[in-house]
Coordinates of C-alpha atoms in Angstrom, one line a residue:
M1 CA 0.0 0.0 0.0
T2 CA 1.4 3.4 -1.0
Q3 CA 2.3 5.7 1.9
R4 CA 2.4 9.4 1.4
T5 CA 4.2 12.3 3.1
V6 CA 2.8 15.7 2.4
I7 CA 5.0 18.8 2.8
E8 CA 3.2 22.2 2.5
N9 CA 3.8 26.0 2.9
A10 CA 7.4 25.9 1.9
A11 CA 9.4 27.9 -0.6
I12 CA 10.5 25.4 -3.2
A13 CA 13.5 25.5 -5.6
T14 CA 13.0 22.5 -8.0
V15 CA 16.2 23.0 -10.0
D16 CA 14.4 21.5 -13.0
A17 CA 15.2 22.4 -16.5
H18 CA 13.3 25.7 -16.2
D19 CA 14.5 26.5 -12.6
T20 CA 10.8 26.4 -11.5
E21 CA 10.3 27.9 -8.1
H22 CA 7.3 28.3 -5.8
A23 CA 7.2 31.0 -3.1
S24 CA 4.8 28.8 -1.1
G25 CA 4.1 25.3 -2.4
H26 CA 3.8 21.6 -1.7
V27 CA 5.6 18.4 -2.4
V28 CA 3.9 15.0 -2.1
L29 CA 6.1 11.9 -1.6
A30 CA 4.6 8.5 -2.4
D31 CA 6.9 5.8 -0.9
D32 CA 10.3 6.4 -2.5
R33 CA 9.2 8.8 -5.3
I34 CA 8.0 12.4 -5.7
E35 CA 4.4 12.2 -6.7
S36 CA 3.5 15.8 -7.2
I37 CA 4.9 19.3 -6.6
G38 CA 3.4 22.7 -7.2
P39 CA 2.2 26.0 -5.8
G40 CA -0.2 26.2 -2.9
R41 CA -1.6 23.4 -0.8
A42 CA -1.4 19.7 -1.8
P43 CA -4.3 18.2 -3.7
E44 CA -7.4 17.3 -1.6
G45 CA -8.4 13.7 -1.1
L46 CA -5.0 12.1 -1.0
E47 CA -5.1 8.5 0.4
N48 CA -2.8 6.9 3.0
V49 CA -1.2 10.1 4.1
V50 CA 1.0 9.0 7.0
R51 CA 2.6 12.4 7.7
C52 CA 1.9 16.1 7.0
V53 CA 4.7 18.6 7.4
D54 CA 4.0 22.3 7.8
A55 CA 7.2 23.7 6.3
T56 CA 6.4 27.4 6.9
G57 CA 9.7 29.3 7.0
H58 CA 11.6 26.6 5.1
L59 CA 13.2 26.2 1.6
V60 CA 12.9 22.8 0.0
T61 CA 15.6 21.8 -2.5
P62 CA 16.8 18.6 -4.0
G63 CA 19.3 16.7 -1.7
L64 CA 22.9 17.7 -2.2
V65 CA 25.1 15.4 -4.3
N66 CA 28.8 15.1 -3.4
T67 CA 30.9 14.1 -6.4
H68 CA 34.4 13.7 -4.8
H69 CA 35.6 12.7 -1.4
H70 CA 38.2 10.6 0.5
F71 CA 36.5 9.4 3.7
Y72 CA 39.6 7.9 5.3
Q73 CA 41.2 11.3 5.6
W74 CA 38.7 12.2 8.4
I75 CA 41.2 10.8 10.9
T76 CA 44.1 12.9 9.6
R77 CA 42.5 16.3 9.6
G78 CA 44.5 19.3 10.6
L79 CA 47.9 18.0 9.4
A80 CA 50.2 19.5 6.9
T81 CA 48.2 22.6 6.8
D82 CA 50.7 24.8 4.9
H83 CA 51.6 22.5 2.0
N84 CA 50.9 22.4 -1.7
L85 CA 49.4 19.2 -3.1
F86 CA 52.6 17.2 -3.8
D87 CA 54.3 18.2 -0.5
W88 CA 51.1 17.4 1.3
L89 CA 50.8 14.0 -0.3
V90 CA 54.4 13.2 0.5
A91 CA 53.9 14.2 4.1
L92 CA 50.7 12.2 4.6
Y93 CA 51.1 9.1 2.4
P94 CA 53.3 7.3 5.1
T95 CA 50.5 7.8 7.7
W96 CA 47.7 6.8 5.3
A97 CA 49.5 3.6 4.4
R98 CA 48.9 2.5 8.0
I99 CA 45.1 2.5 8.0
D100 CA 43.1 -0.6 8.8
E101 CA 39.5 -1.6 8.8
P102 CA 38.4 -0.1 12.1
M103 CA 40.1 3.2 11.2
V104 CA 38.3 3.3 7.8
R105 CA 35.0 2.4 9.4
A106 CA 35.2 5.3 11.9
A107 CA 36.4 7.7 9.2
A108 CA 33.6 6.7 6.9
Q109 CA 31.1 7.2 9.7
G110 CA 32.5 10.7 10.5
S111 CA 32.6 11.8 6.9
L112 CA 29.1 10.6 6.0
A113 CA 27.6 11.9 9.2
M114 CA 28.9 15.4 8.7
M115 CA 27.7 15.5 5.1
A116 CA 24.3 13.9 5.8
R117 CA 23.4 16.3 8.7
G118 CA 24.3 19.1 6.3
G119 CA 21.9 18.2 3.5
V120 CA 23.9 15.6 1.4
T121 CA 21.6 12.7 0.3
T122 CA 24.0 11.2 -2.3
A123 CA 27.6 10.8 -1.4
M124 CA 30.7 9.2 -3.0
D125 CA 34.1 8.1 -1.7
H126 CA 37.2 7.7 -3.8
H127 CA 39.2 5.2 -1.8
Y128 CA 42.5 4.2 -3.2
V129 CA 44.8 3.2 -0.2
F130 CA 44.7 -0.5 0.4
P131 CA 47.6 -1.6 2.7
R132 CA 48.4 -5.3 2.7
G133 CA 46.3 -7.1 5.2
C134 CA 44.1 -4.2 6.0
G135 CA 40.8 -6.1 5.6
D136 CA 37.7 -5.5 3.4
L137 CA 37.9 -1.7 3.2
A138 CA 35.5 -1.4 0.3
G139 CA 32.9 -3.5 1.9
T140 CA 33.3 -1.6 5.2
I141 CA 32.7 1.8 3.6
I142 CA 29.7 0.5 1.6
G143 CA 28.3 -0.9 4.8
V144 CA 28.6 2.4 6.7
A145 CA 26.8 4.2 3.9
R146 CA 24.0 1.6 3.9
D147 CA 23.5 1.8 7.6
M148 CA 23.4 5.6 7.5
G149 CA 20.8 5.6 4.7
V150 CA 22.7 7.7 2.3
R151 CA 22.7 7.0 -1.5
F152 CA 26.3 6.1 -2.3
T153 CA 28.9 5.6 -5.0
L154 CA 32.2 3.9 -4.1
A155 CA 34.9 4.9 -6.5
R156 CA 37.2 1.9 -6.0
G157 CA 40.6 3.5 -6.4
S158 CA 44.0 2.0 -6.9
M159 CA 47.7 3.0 -7.1
D160 CA 50.5 0.9 -8.6
R161 CA 53.2 3.6 -9.2
G162 CA 55.3 3.8 -6.0
E163 CA 58.4 5.7 -5.2
K164 CA 60.7 3.2 -7.0
D165 CA 58.8 3.8 -10.2
G166 CA 58.8 7.6 -9.9
G167 CA 55.5 8.0 -8.1
L168 CA 54.7 9.8 -4.8
P169 CA 53.3 6.9 -2.6
P170 CA 55.6 4.7 -0.6
D171 CA 56.1 1.3 -2.3
F172 CA 54.4 -0.6 0.5
A173 CA 51.2 1.5 0.0
V174 CA 50.6 0.5 -3.6
E175 CA 49.1 -2.6 -5.3
S176 CA 50.3 -4.5 -8.3
L177 CA 48.6 -3.9 -11.6
E178 CA 47.1 -7.4 -11.5
D179 CA 45.9 -7.1 -7.9
A180 CA 44.4 -3.7 -8.4
L181 CA 42.4 -4.8 -11.5
A182 CA 41.2 -8.0 -9.8
A183 CA 40.1 -6.3 -6.6
T184 CA 38.3 -3.6 -8.5
E185 CA 36.4 -6.1 -10.6
K186 CA 35.5 -8.1 -7.5
T187 CA 34.2 -5.0 -5.8
V188 CA 32.0 -4.0 -8.8
R189 CA 30.6 -7.5 -9.2
R190 CA 29.8 -7.8 -5.5
H191 CA 28.4 -4.4 -4.8
H192 CA 27.3 -2.4 -7.9
D193 CA 23.6 -2.0 -8.5
S194 CA 22.7 -0.6 -11.9
S195 CA 18.9 -0.4 -11.3
F196 CA 16.8 2.8 -11.0
G197 CA 16.9 4.0 -7.5
A198 CA 20.1 2.0 -6.6
M199 CA 21.5 2.9 -3.2
T200 CA 25.0 1.6 -4.0
Q201 CA 27.0 1.9 -7.1
V202 CA 30.7 1.4 -7.9
A203 CA 33.1 3.2 -10.2
V204 CA 36.5 2.2 -11.4
A205 CA 38.9 4.9 -10.1
P206 CA 42.7 4.7 -10.4
C207 CA 44.0 7.5 -8.3
S208 CA 45.9 10.0 -10.4
P209 CA 48.5 10.2 -13.2
F210 CA 51.4 10.5 -10.7
S211 CA 50.4 7.4 -8.7
V212 CA 49.2 5.0 -11.4
S213 CA 50.9 3.4 -14.4
T214 CA 49.7 4.0 -17.9
E215 CA 48.8 0.3 -18.2
L216 CA 46.5 0.6 -15.1
M217 CA 44.8 3.6 -16.6
R218 CA 44.2 1.8 -19.9
Q219 CA 43.1 -1.5 -18.5
G220 CA 41.1 0.3 -15.8
A221 CA 39.1 2.1 -18.6
E222 CA 38.6 -1.2 -20.5
L223 CA 37.4 -2.9 -17.3
A224 CA 34.9 -0.2 -16.4
R225 CA 33.4 -0.3 -19.9
R226 CA 33.3 -4.1 -19.9
L227 CA 31.4 -4.0 -16.6
G228 CA 29.2 -1.1 -17.6
V229 CA 30.3 1.3 -14.7
R230 CA 31.6 4.8 -14.6
L231 CA 35.2 6.0 -14.4
H232 CA 36.7 8.5 -11.9
T233 CA 40.2 9.9 -11.2
H234 CA 42.0 13.2 -10.3
G235 CA 43.0 15.4 -13.2
S236 CA 44.7 18.8 -13.9
E237 CA 44.8 19.7 -10.2
T238 CA 48.1 21.6 -10.0
V239 CA 50.9 23.1 -12.1
E240 CA 53.1 20.4 -10.6
E241 CA 50.9 17.7 -12.1
E242 CA 51.0 19.5 -15.5
K243 CA 54.9 19.5 -15.3
F244 CA 54.9 15.8 -14.2
C245 CA 52.8 14.7 -17.2
H246 CA 54.9 16.6 -19.7
E247 CA 58.1 15.1 -18.2
L248 CA 56.8 11.6 -18.0
F249 CA 54.4 11.3 -20.9
G250 CA 55.4 14.1 -23.2
M251 CA 51.9 15.7 -23.1
G252 CA 49.6 17.5 -20.7
P253 CA 47.0 15.7 -18.5
T254 CA 44.0 16.1 -20.9
D255 CA 45.9 14.7 -23.9
Y256 CA 47.2 11.9 -21.6
F257 CA 43.7 11.0 -20.4
E258 CA 42.4 10.9 -24.0
S259 CA 45.3 8.7 -25.1
T260 CA 44.4 6.2 -22.4
G261 CA 40.7 6.1 -22.9
W262 CA 39.9 8.4 -20.1
L263 CA 37.6 11.0 -21.7
G264 CA 33.9 10.2 -22.3
E265 CA 30.4 10.7 -20.9
D266 CA 31.0 7.8 -18.5
V267 CA 34.0 9.7 -16.9
W268 CA 34.3 12.4 -14.3
M269 CA 37.5 14.0 -13.0
A270 CA 38.2 15.7 -9.7
H271 CA 39.5 19.3 -9.6
C272 CA 40.3 20.2 -13.3
V273 CA 41.9 23.5 -12.1
H274 CA 44.6 24.0 -14.8
M275 CA 42.8 23.6 -18.1
N276 CA 43.4 25.6 -21.3
D277 CA 40.8 26.3 -24.0
S278 CA 41.6 23.1 -25.9
D279 CA 41.3 21.0 -22.7
I280 CA 37.8 22.5 -22.0
E281 CA 36.9 21.8 -25.7
A282 CA 38.0 18.2 -25.3
F283 CA 35.9 17.7 -22.1
A284 CA 32.9 19.4 -23.8
R285 CA 33.2 17.3 -27.0
T286 CA 33.4 14.0 -25.0
R287 CA 30.9 15.1 -22.3
T288 CA 33.5 14.3 -19.6
G289 CA 32.4 15.5 -16.1
V290 CA 34.1 17.6 -13.5
A291 CA 34.0 17.5 -9.7
H292 CA 34.7 21.1 -8.6
C293 CA 36.3 21.2 -5.1
P294 CA 36.7 25.0 -4.3
S295 CA 37.7 24.7 -0.6
S296 CA 40.3 22.0 -1.2
N297 CA 41.7 23.8 -4.2
A298 CA 42.1 26.9 -2.0
R299 CA 43.5 24.9 1.0
L300 CA 46.2 23.3 -1.1
A301 CA 46.8 26.6 -3.1
A302 CA 46.0 24.7 -6.3
G303 CA 44.3 27.6 -8.1
I304 CA 40.9 28.6 -9.3
A305 CA 39.1 26.2 -11.7
R306 CA 37.5 27.8 -14.8
V307 CA 34.0 26.8 -13.8
P308 CA 32.1 29.5 -15.8
D309 CA 34.0 28.5 -18.9
L310 CA 33.3 24.8 -18.3
L311 CA 29.6 25.5 -17.9
A312 CA 29.5 27.7 -20.9
A313 CA 31.1 24.9 -23.0
G314 CA 28.5 22.4 -21.8
V315 CA 30.8 20.4 -19.5
P316 CA 28.9 18.6 -16.7
V317 CA 30.1 20.1 -13.4
G318 CA 29.2 19.1 -9.8
L319 CA 30.6 19.9 -6.4
G320 CA 32.9 17.9 -4.2
V321 CA 34.0 18.2 -0.6
D322 CA 37.3 16.4 -1.3
G323 CA 39.1 14.7 1.5
T324 CA 38.8 16.2 4.9
A325 CA 42.6 16.4 5.2
S326 CA 42.3 19.2 2.7
N327 CA 38.8 20.4 3.7
E328 CA 38.5 20.0 7.4
S329 CA 34.8 21.0 7.6
G330 CA 33.8 18.0 5.5
E331 CA 30.5 19.7 4.5
L332 CA 29.1 20.2 1.0
H333 CA 26.6 22.9 1.7
T334 CA 29.4 25.3 2.5
E335 CA 30.8 24.6 -1.0
L336 CA 27.8 26.3 -2.6
R337 CA 29.0 29.6 -1.1
N338 CA 32.7 28.9 -1.7
A339 CA 32.2 27.9 -5.3
L340 CA 30.4 31.2 -6.0
L341 CA 32.9 33.4 -4.0
V342 CA 36.1 31.7 -5.3
N343 CA 35.0 31.9 -8.9
R344 CA 34.2 35.6 -8.6
L345 CA 37.9 36.1 -7.8
G346 CA 38.7 34.9 -11.3
P347 CA 38.5 36.7 -14.7
H348 CA 34.6 36.7 -14.8
R349 CA 34.4 38.5 -11.5
E350 CA 30.8 39.2 -10.4
A351 CA 29.4 37.5 -13.5
A352 CA 31.1 34.2 -12.7
L353 CA 28.3 32.4 -10.9
N354 CA 25.0 33.4 -9.2
A355 CA 23.1 31.8 -6.4
R356 CA 21.0 29.5 -8.6
Q357 CA 23.9 28.3 -10.6
A358 CA 25.7 27.4 -7.4
L359 CA 22.7 25.5 -6.1
R360 CA 22.5 23.7 -9.5
L361 CA 26.1 22.7 -9.2
G362 CA 25.4 21.0 -5.8
T363 CA 22.3 19.2 -6.9
Y364 CA 21.5 18.5 -10.6
G365 CA 25.1 19.1 -11.7
G366 CA 26.3 16.5 -9.3
A367 CA 23.6 14.1 -10.4
R368 CA 24.6 14.5 -14.0
V369 CA 28.3 14.0 -13.2
L370 CA 27.4 10.7 -11.5
G371 CA 25.2 9.7 -14.4
R372 CA 22.0 9.8 -12.3
E373 CA 20.2 12.9 -13.5
R374 CA 17.1 10.8 -14.4
E375 CA 16.7 9.8 -10.8
I376 CA 17.9 12.6 -8.6
G377 CA 19.2 16.2 -8.6
S378 CA 15.9 18.0 -9.2
L379 CA 12.4 17.9 -7.7
E380 CA 10.1 16.5 -10.3
P381 CA 7.3 13.9 -10.3
G382 CA 8.6 10.4 -10.8
K383 CA 12.1 11.2 -9.5
L384 CA 13.4 9.7 -6.2
A385 CA 12.3 11.4 -3.0
D386 CA 15.7 12.8 -2.0
L387 CA 15.1 16.3 -0.7
V388 CA 16.1 18.7 2.1
L389 CA 14.1 21.2 4.2
W390 CA 16.4 24.1 5.1
R391 CA 15.2 26.4 7.9
M392 CA 15.3 30.0 6.7
D393 CA 13.4 31.9 9.4
T394 CA 16.1 32.1 12.0
L395 CA 18.3 35.1 12.9
A396 CA 20.9 33.9 10.3
H397 CA 18.6 34.2 7.3
A398 CA 15.2 35.8 8.2
S399 CA 16.0 39.3 6.8
I400 CA 17.0 37.9 3.3
A401 CA 13.9 38.0 1.1
D402 CA 15.0 35.5 -1.5
P403 CA 15.5 32.0 0.1
V404 CA 17.9 30.7 -2.5
T405 CA 20.1 33.7 -2.1
A406 CA 19.9 33.2 1.7
L407 CA 20.9 29.6 1.3
V408 CA 24.0 30.2 -0.9
F409 CA 25.2 33.6 0.3
G410 CA 24.2 33.3 4.0
A411 CA 25.5 31.3 6.9
A412 CA 25.1 27.5 6.8
A413 CA 21.4 26.9 7.1
P414 CA 20.0 24.5 9.6
V415 CA 18.6 21.2 8.1
T416 CA 15.2 20.6 9.7
A417 CA 14.6 17.4 7.6
S418 CA 16.5 15.4 5.0
F419 CA 14.9 12.5 3.1
V420 CA 16.5 9.7 1.0
N421 CA 14.0 7.5 -0.9
G422 CA 11.3 9.1 1.1
R423 CA 12.9 8.0 4.4
Q424 CA 13.8 10.8 6.8
I425 CA 17.5 10.5 7.9
V426 CA 18.0 13.9 9.6
E427 CA 15.7 15.8 12.0
N428 CA 16.5 19.3 13.3
G429 CA 20.2 19.0 12.4
R430 CA 20.7 15.5 14.0
L431 CA 21.1 12.2 12.4
L432 CA 18.3 9.7 12.9
T433 CA 20.3 6.8 11.6
A434 CA 23.5 7.0 13.7
D435 CA 24.7 8.1 17.0
E436 CA 26.8 11.3 16.4
D437 CA 28.3 11.3 19.8
A438 CA 29.5 7.7 19.5
I439 CA 30.9 8.5 16.0
A440 CA 32.8 11.5 17.5
R441 CA 34.4 9.3 20.1
S442 CA 35.4 6.5 17.7
T443 CA 36.9 8.9 15.2
R444 CA 39.0 10.6 17.9
E445 CA 40.2 7.2 19.2
E446 CA 41.1 5.9 15.8
A447 CA 42.8 9.2 14.8
R448 CA 45.0 8.9 17.9
R449 CA 45.7 5.2 17.3
L450 CA 46.7 5.9 13.7
A451 CA 49.0 8.7 14.9
R452 CA 50.7 6.4 17.4
I453 CA 51.2 3.7 14.7
A454 CA 52.6 6.2 12.2
A455 CA 54.9 7.7 14.8
G456 CA 56.4 4.3 15.6
S457 CA 56.9 3.2 12.0

């Protein structure tokens, strides 16, 4: 029997193709789908209404979609705070190479909890550190996401270029080519769900050009396409990476990616900060997606991505938190504001992004990057019931007339309710599916344990 939740009296930003908004409207959820949405009160005579929500003073938006993250870094926050990317990686790789299953479980809980309580309904994790004997890290991360009730993509990463081969990771932290491919295929076959409304999907995700062999890039792309899953990696993040690619491969990152099969509508790249016009044209031509991570890019002094130019060219762009060792807040809703402000420091200045474009990056843009725009990212009948009620009538926002402007330009808005598949997972800023205080304790304990192990190595 269909069960309905009725939300009324809310400002609504649908983020549909027409940017339809309602100053005071309704949303009706029927089980895991959006049944209807529109101005005014909900239709009369609805059957099996199990809950009515008076959302006066709230803005309803699609749930936020995070397109790039590294959960394990939750337990190494606050380290190497004055480093560029390459120096930061060299400083932290030896510590990361000591992670184990309990550490990764706690870090995944911390990362997901922080995002979910801040309006994220679809998350992803790019996990690429698999020390020998560390346990089932991929299964552990997926289990945490399942228990928390968040829609999830695991980007099963890998590294096979250690220090002896000219890479940055220590040799004991990388896998062999054969082991990486086999473990990735096993993870896809065991966990990936390709059905509409899937809660768990898996992508093939070698880490980056400077930690992965060309053969792993090529065979990884072939594996992903044979299995019918998406591809993810880091790309064009820093000037040092550009120099590395030219020295090692005789070409820039975008040309290298194309030569290895890593451009296409089933691919998305993290960062993409240092791109020239021909790079952007290649991404647009192939419909390759971008995960824009403004806070991490600033934290590591990587630069300002050309987001307005990417959007103008038709490149799919979403937002990413990135790892919490380079974005200690671990929240995506703050990236709406940061994306807008950082891009206004670039050549487009005040015309770079507006509030509604920023909201689209964090919702529909992210859904498109993950290949799930038919299911999530906008509020439309038939789509999955993933949505957030932001409280906009408190001191922080009440004097801003436009609620979308208030959400993006203002302070971080409280989340009164967050729904995934029509199931509420957050109420009044607190998780309903996990014990936040217990997670805080376990992450502190595991961070201290990792620090002790790393110090003694």
